[in-house]
Coordinates of C-alpha atoms in Angstrom, one line a residue:
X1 CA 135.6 194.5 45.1
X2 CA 136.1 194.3 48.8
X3 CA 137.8 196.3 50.6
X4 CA 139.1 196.9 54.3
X5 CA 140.8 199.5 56.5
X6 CA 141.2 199.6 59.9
X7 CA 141.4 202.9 61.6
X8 CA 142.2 204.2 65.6
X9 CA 139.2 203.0 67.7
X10 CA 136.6 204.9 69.4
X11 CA 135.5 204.6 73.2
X12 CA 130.9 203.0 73.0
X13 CA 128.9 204.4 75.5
X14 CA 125.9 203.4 76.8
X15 CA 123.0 206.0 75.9
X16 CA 120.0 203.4 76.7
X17 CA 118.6 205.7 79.6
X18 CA 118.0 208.7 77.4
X19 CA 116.0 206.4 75.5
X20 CA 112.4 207.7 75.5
X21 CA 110.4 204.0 75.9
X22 CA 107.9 202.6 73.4
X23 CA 104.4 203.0 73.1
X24 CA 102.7 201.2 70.4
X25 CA 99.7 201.3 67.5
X26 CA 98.9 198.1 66.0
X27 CA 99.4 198.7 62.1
X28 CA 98.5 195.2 61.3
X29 CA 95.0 193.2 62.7
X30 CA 94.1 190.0 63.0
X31 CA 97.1 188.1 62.1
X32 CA 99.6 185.8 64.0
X33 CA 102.9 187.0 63.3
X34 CA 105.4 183.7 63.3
X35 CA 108.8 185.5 61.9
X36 CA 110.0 189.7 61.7
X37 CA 113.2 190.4 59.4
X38 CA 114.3 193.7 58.5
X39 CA 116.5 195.0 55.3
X40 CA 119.0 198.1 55.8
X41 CA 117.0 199.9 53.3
X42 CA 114.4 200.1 56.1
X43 CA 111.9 197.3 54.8
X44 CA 110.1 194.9 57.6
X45 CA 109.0 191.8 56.6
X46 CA 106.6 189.2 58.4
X47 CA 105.7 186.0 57.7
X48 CA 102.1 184.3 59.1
X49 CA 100.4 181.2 58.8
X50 CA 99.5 181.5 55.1
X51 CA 101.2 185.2 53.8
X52 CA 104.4 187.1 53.8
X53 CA 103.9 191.1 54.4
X54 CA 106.3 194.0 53.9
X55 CA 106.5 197.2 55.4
X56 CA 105.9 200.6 53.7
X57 CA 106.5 203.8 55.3
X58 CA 105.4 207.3 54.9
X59 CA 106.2 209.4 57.6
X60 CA 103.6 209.0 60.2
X61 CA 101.2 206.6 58.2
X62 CA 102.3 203.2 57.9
X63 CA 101.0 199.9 56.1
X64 CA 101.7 196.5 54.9
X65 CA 101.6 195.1 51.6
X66 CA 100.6 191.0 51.7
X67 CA 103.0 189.2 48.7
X68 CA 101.4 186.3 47.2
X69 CA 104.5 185.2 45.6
X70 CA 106.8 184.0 48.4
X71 CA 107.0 180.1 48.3
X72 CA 104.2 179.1 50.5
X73 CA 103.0 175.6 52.3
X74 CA 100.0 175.6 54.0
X75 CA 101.5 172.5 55.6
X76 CA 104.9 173.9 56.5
X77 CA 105.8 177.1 58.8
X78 CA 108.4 180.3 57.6
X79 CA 111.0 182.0 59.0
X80 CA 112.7 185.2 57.5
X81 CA 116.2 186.6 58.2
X82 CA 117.1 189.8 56.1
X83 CA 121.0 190.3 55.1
X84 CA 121.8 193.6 54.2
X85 CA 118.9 194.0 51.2
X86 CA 118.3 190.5 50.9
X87 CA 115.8 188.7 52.1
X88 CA 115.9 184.7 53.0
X89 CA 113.4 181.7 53.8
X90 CA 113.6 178.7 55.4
X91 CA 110.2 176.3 54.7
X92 CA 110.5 173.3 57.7
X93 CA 107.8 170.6 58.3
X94 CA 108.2 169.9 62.4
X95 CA 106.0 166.7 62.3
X96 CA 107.0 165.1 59.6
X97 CA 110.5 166.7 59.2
X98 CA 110.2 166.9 55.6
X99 CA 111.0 171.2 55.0
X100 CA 111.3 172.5 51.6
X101 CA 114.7 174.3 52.3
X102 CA 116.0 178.1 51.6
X103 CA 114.9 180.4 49.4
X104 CA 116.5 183.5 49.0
X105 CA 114.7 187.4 47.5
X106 CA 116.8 189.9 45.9
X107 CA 113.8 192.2 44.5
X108 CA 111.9 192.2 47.9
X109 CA 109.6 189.1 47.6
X110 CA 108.5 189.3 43.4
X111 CA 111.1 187.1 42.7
X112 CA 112.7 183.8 44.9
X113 CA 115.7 181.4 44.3
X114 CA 115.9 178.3 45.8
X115 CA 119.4 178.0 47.7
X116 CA 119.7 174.6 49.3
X117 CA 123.3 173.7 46.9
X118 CA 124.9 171.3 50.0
X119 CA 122.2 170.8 52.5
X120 CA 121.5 167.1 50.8
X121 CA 118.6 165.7 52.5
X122 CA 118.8 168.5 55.3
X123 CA 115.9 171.0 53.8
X124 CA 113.8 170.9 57.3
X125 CA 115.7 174.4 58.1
X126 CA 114.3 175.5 61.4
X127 CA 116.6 178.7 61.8
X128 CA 118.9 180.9 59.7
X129 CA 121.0 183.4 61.6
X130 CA 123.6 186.3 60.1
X131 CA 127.2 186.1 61.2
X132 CA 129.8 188.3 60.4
X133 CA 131.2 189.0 57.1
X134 CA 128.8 187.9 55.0
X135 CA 128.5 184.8 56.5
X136 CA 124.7 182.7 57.5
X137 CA 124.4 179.8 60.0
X138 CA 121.7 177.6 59.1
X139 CA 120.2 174.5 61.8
X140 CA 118.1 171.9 60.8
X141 CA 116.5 169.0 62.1
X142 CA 115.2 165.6 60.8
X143 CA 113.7 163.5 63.4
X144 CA 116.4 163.1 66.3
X145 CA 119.1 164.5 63.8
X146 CA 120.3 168.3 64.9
X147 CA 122.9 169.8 62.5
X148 CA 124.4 173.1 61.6
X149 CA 125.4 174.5 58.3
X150 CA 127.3 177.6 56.9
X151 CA 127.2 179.4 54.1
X152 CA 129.6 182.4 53.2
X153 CA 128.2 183.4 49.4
X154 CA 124.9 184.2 50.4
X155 CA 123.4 180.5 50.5
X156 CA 124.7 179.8 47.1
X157 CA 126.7 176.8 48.8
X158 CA 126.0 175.2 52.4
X159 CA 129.1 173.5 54.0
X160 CA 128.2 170.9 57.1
X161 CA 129.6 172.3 60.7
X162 CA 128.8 169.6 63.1
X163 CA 125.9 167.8 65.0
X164 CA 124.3 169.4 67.6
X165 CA 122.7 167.8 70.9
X166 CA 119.2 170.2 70.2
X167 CA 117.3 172.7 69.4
X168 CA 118.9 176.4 69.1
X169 CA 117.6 179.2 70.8
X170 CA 120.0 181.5 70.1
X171 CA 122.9 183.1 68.1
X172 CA 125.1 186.2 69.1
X173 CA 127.6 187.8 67.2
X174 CA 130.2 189.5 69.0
X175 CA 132.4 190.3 66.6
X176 CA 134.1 189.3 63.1
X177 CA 135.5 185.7 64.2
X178 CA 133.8 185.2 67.9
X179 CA 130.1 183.9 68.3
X180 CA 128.1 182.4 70.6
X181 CA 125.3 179.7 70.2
X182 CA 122.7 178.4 72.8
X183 CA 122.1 175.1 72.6
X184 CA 119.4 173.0 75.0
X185 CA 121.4 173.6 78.2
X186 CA 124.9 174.7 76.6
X187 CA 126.4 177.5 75.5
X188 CA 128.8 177.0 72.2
X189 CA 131.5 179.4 71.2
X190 CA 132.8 179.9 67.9
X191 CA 136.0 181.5 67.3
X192 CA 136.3 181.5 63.5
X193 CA 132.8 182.9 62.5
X194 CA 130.6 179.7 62.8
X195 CA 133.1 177.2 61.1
X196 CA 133.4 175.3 64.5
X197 CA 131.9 175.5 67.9
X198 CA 133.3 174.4 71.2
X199 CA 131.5 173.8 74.3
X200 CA 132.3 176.7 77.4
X201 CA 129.3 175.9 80.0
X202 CA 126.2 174.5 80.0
X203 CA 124.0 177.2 81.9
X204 CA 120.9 176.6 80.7
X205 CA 120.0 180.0 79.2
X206 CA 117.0 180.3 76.3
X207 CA 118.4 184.1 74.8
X208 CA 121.5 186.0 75.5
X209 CA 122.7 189.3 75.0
X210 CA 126.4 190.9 75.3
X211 CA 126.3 194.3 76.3
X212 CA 129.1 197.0 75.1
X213 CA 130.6 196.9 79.1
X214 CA 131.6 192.8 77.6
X215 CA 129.2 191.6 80.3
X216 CA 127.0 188.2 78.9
X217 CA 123.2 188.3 80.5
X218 CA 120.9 185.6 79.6
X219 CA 117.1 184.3 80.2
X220 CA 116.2 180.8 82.3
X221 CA 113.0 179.7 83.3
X222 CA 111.9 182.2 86.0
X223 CA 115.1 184.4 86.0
X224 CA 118.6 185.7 84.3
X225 CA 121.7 185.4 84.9
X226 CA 125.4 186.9 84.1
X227 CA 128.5 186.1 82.9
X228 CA 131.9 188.9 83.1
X229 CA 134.5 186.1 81.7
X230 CA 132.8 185.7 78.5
X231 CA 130.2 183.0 79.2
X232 CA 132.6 181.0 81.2
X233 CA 131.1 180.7 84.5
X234 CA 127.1 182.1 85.3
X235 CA 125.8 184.1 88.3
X236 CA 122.0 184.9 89.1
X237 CA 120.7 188.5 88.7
X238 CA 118.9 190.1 91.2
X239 CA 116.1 192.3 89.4
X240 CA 113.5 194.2 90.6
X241 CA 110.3 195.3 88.4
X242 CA 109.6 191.9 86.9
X243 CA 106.7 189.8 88.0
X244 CA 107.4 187.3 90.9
X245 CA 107.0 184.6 88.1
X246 CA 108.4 185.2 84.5
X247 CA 108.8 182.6 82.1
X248 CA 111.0 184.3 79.6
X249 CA 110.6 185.0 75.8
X250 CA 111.4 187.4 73.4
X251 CA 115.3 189.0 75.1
X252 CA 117.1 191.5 72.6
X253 CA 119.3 194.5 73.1
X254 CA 119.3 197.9 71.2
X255 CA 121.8 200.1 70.2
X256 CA 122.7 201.9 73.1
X257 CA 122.3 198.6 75.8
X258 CA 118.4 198.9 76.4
X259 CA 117.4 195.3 77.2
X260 CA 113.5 194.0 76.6
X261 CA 112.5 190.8 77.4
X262 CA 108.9 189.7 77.3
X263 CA 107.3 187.7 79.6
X264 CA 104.8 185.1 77.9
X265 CA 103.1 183.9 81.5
X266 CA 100.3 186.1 83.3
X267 CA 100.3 188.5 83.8
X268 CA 102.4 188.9 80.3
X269 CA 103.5 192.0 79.1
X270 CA 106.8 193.6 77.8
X271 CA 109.9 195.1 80.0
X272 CA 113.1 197.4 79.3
X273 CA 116.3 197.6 81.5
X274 CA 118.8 200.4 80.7
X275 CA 121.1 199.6 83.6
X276 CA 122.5 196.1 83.3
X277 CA 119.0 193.9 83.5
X278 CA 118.8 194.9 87.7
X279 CA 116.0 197.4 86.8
X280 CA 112.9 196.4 84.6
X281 CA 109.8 198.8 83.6
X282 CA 106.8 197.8 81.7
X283 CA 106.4 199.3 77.9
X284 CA 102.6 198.2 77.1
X285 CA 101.0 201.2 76.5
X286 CA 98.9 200.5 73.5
X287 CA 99.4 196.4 73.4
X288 CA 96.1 194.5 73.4
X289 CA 95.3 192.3 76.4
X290 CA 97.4 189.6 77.1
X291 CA 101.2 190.6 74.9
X292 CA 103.1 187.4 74.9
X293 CA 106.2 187.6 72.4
X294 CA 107.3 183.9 72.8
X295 CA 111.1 184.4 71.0
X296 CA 113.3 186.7 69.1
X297 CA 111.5 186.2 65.6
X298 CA 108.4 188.3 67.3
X299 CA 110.3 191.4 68.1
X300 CA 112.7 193.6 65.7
X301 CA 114.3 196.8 65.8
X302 CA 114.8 197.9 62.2
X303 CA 117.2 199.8 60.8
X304 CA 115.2 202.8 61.2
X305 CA 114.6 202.5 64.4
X306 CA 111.2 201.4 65.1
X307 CA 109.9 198.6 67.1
X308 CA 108.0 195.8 66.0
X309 CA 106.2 193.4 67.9
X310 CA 103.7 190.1 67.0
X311 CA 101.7 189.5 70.4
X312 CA 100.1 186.7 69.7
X313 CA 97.4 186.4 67.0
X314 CA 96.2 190.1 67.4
X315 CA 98.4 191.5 64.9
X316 CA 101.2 193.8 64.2
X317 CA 102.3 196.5 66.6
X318 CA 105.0 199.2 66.0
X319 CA 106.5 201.4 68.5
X320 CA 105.0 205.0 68.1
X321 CA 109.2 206.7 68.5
X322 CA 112.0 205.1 67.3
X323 CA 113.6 203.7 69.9
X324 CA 117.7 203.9 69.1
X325 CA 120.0 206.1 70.2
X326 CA 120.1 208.1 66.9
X327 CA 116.6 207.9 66.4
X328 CA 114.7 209.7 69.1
X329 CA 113.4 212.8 69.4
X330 CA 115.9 215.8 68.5
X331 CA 118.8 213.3 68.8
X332 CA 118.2 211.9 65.3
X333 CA 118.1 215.4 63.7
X334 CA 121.4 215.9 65.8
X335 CA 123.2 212.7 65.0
X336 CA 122.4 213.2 61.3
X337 CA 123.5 216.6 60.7
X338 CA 127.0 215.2 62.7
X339 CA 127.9 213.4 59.9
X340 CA 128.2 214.4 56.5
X341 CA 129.2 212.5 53.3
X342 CA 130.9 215.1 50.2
X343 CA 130.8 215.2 47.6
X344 CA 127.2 214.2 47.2
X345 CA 126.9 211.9 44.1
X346 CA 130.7 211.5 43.9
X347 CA 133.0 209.9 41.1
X348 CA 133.8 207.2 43.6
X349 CA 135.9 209.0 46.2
X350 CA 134.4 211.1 48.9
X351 CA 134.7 212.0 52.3
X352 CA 132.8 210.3 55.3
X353 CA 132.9 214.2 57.8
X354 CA 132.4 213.3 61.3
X355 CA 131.9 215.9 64.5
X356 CA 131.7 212.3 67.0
X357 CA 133.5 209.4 66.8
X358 CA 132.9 206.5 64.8
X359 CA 133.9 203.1 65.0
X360 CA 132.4 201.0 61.6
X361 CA 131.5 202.3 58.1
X362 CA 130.1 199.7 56.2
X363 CA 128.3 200.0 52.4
X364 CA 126.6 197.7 50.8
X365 CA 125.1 197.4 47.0
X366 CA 121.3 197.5 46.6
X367 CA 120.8 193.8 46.8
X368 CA 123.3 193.9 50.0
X369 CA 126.5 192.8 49.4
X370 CA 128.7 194.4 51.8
X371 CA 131.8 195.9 49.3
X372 CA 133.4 197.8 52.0
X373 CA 134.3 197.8 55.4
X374 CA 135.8 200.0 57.7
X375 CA 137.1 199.5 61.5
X376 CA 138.2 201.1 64.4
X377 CA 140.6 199.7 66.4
X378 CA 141.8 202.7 68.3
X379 CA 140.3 206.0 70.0
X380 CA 140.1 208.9 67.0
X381 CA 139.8 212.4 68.1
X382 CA 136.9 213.9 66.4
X383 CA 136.3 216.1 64.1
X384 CA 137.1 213.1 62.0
X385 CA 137.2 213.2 58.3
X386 CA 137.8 209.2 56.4
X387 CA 138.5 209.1 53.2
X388 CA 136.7 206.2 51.1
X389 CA 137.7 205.3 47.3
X390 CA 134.9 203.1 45.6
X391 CA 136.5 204.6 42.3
X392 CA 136.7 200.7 41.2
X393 CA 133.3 200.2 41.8
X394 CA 130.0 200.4 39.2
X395 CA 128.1 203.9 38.9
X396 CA 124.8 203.2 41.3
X397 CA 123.0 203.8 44.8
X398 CA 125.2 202.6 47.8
X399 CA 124.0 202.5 51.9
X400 CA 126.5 203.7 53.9
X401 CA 126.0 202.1 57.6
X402 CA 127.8 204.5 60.1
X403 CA 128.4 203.1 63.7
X404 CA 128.9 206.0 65.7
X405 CA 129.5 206.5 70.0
X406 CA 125.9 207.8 69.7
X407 CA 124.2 205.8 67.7
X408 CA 123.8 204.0 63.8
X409 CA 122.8 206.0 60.9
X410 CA 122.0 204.8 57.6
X411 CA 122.7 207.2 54.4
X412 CA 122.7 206.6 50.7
X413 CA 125.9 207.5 48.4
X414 CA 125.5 207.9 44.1
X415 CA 128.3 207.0 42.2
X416 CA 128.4 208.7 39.1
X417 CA 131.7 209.1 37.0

């Protein structure tokens, strides 16, 4: 059962510069990393040339376990997308256009399903993207042929969007309806979570980011630029800290509105901006030589907070600190103890306590269907104290996702009646 309340909003502020920057140790050697995906439970994934590897933590050691049984082709390349605790594939051939399709994982890679129900003949899937509610956008290509698809019940059924001109570089989500997409030169906006897209400009921009002030920034060759009427009309950024010559790659935000963007031309390397991409500083420290991070797919925050990074065939490289606002240093000790769930397992209906305001609660089943969603739409005076009945629901483990003014926390709720 699904269920939906909309509470008073709260005001998101941006926290990036009390972010303490990463450092890294490579947990992973000798491998060239082609996809990351996390899971909310914490999990990271990664796909190579021939294996799939996922993450296990224990405090401050940290290895990767290879699984053998993910639907392999030594002929075809993998990329991963994780949606709440589920885990999907996309197999594409980009010579001879002839890709396998999707396969989705709902016990972490033992088991796989194949989920290509509407695709026909479309099974080179290049790129899978989340959108909001539950919903996937998938894009595929077959020789000069550019198409997208959408799912909305976990890729049980694909429905066809529309043609595209090219190649996507890039999805955003903005919120539950509003979406954009980069595509070759242009920039799509959806207004009804991926159904259709419209054209708004055609900037040219590989990866774009929106940060929580509404400004757009994206990456072009050799530079960025910004848009403050929602990707309508584009303006070049004046950085400093940056090389002379960058040629874009990997460009994601955090929680809190740190930027990074790597740079895959000498002298390589990657750089953070905490004040509106004007600013840039270099975050290398323990990267072998030459860290090139070519798109999105080799750099992930997870859900815990860490940092992971695939530079190049030298392996796999996590960030030393987490790197979100509720996960560094004494802030994540501070943000936890702010929020409280009771009663602690519960029959079904508990108590989300908060001392700072939040703005989403979201909980989802172990295989990561989201079965409750909560909203703010105006500001709350905190202490806060939300009320949540999931009386209806089966006795189990629940993630509650908490989107607070400083930071995301994850925590787990028992339903036992």
């Amino acid at each position: 059962m699904k269920k939906t309340l909309l509470l008073a909003s709260t005001q998101i502020l941006s926290v990036g510069a009390l972010l303490a920057q990463p450092t890294w140790q490579q947990t992973l050697s000798q491998v060239n990393i082609f996809s990351f995906a996390s899971t909310d439970n914490g999990y990271v994934f990664a796909t190579t040339g021939q294996f799939l590897y996922k993450s296990t933590a224990d405090g401050a050691s940290f290895t990767w376990n290879a699984i053998t049984g993910f639907p392999y082709s030594s002929t075809n390349h993998h990329q991963i997308m994780g949606k709440g605790n589920l885990l999907f594939l996309c197999d594409f051939d980009m010579i001879n256009y002839d890709g396998r399709g999707i396969y989705m994982t709902s016990d972490f890679g033992i088991t796989w399903v194949r989920k290509c129900n509407g695709l026909g003949s479309d099974t080179n899937v290049v790129f899978l993207n989340p959108l909001a509610n539950g919903a996937i956008l998938a894009y595929t290509e077959k020789a000069s042929s550019y198409k997208l698809y959408r799912s909305t019940d976990n890729g049980n059924t694909w429905t066809f969007v529309q043609n595209v001109s090219y190649t996507i570089s890039s999805v955003m989500v903005r919120s539950a309806t509003e979406a954009y997409l980069n595509v070759n030169n242009d920039l799509l906006k959806s207004t009804n979570n991926g159904a259709s897209w419209s054209l708004i400009s055609s900037p040219g921009l590989s990866n774009m980011v929106i940060l929580s002030s509404g400004t757009f920034y994206g990456t072009m060759f050799n530079g960025i630029a910004k848009s403050t009427d929602n990707g309508v009309t584009w303006s070049p950024v004046t950085t400093t800290g940056l090389p002379a010559t960058v040629f874009p790659g990997a460009f994601i935000k955090a929680p809190g509105d740190t930027v990074y963007l790597s740079d895959m031309s000498s002298p390589y390397g990657l750089y953070y901006s905490t004040n509106g991409c004007l600013n840039w500083s270099t975050c290398n420290v323990g990267f072998g030589p030459n860290p090139s991070m070519g798109t999105n797919r080799y750099l992930v925050i997870a859900t815990d907070g860490y940092m992971f990074a695939g530079p190049g065939s030298v392996g796999i490289y996590r960030s030393v600190n987490r790197v979100t606002p509720s996960q560094v240093g004494t802030e994540e000790l501070a943000l936890d103890k702010s929020v409280n769930i009771f009663p602690n397992p519960s029959s079904g209906i508990f108590s989300v306590n908060s001392e700072i305001n939040i703005s989403t609660i979201e909980i989802t089943d172990l295989l990561g269907e989201k079965i409750y969603t909560s909203r703010v739409n105006s500001y709350k005076s905190v202490p806060t104290t939300i009320g949540v009945d999931l009386s209806k629901d089966q006795n189990g483990i629940y993630f509650i996702r908490i989107i607070t003014d400083k930071g995301t926390l994850v925590k787990k709720i028992i339903i036992n009646k």
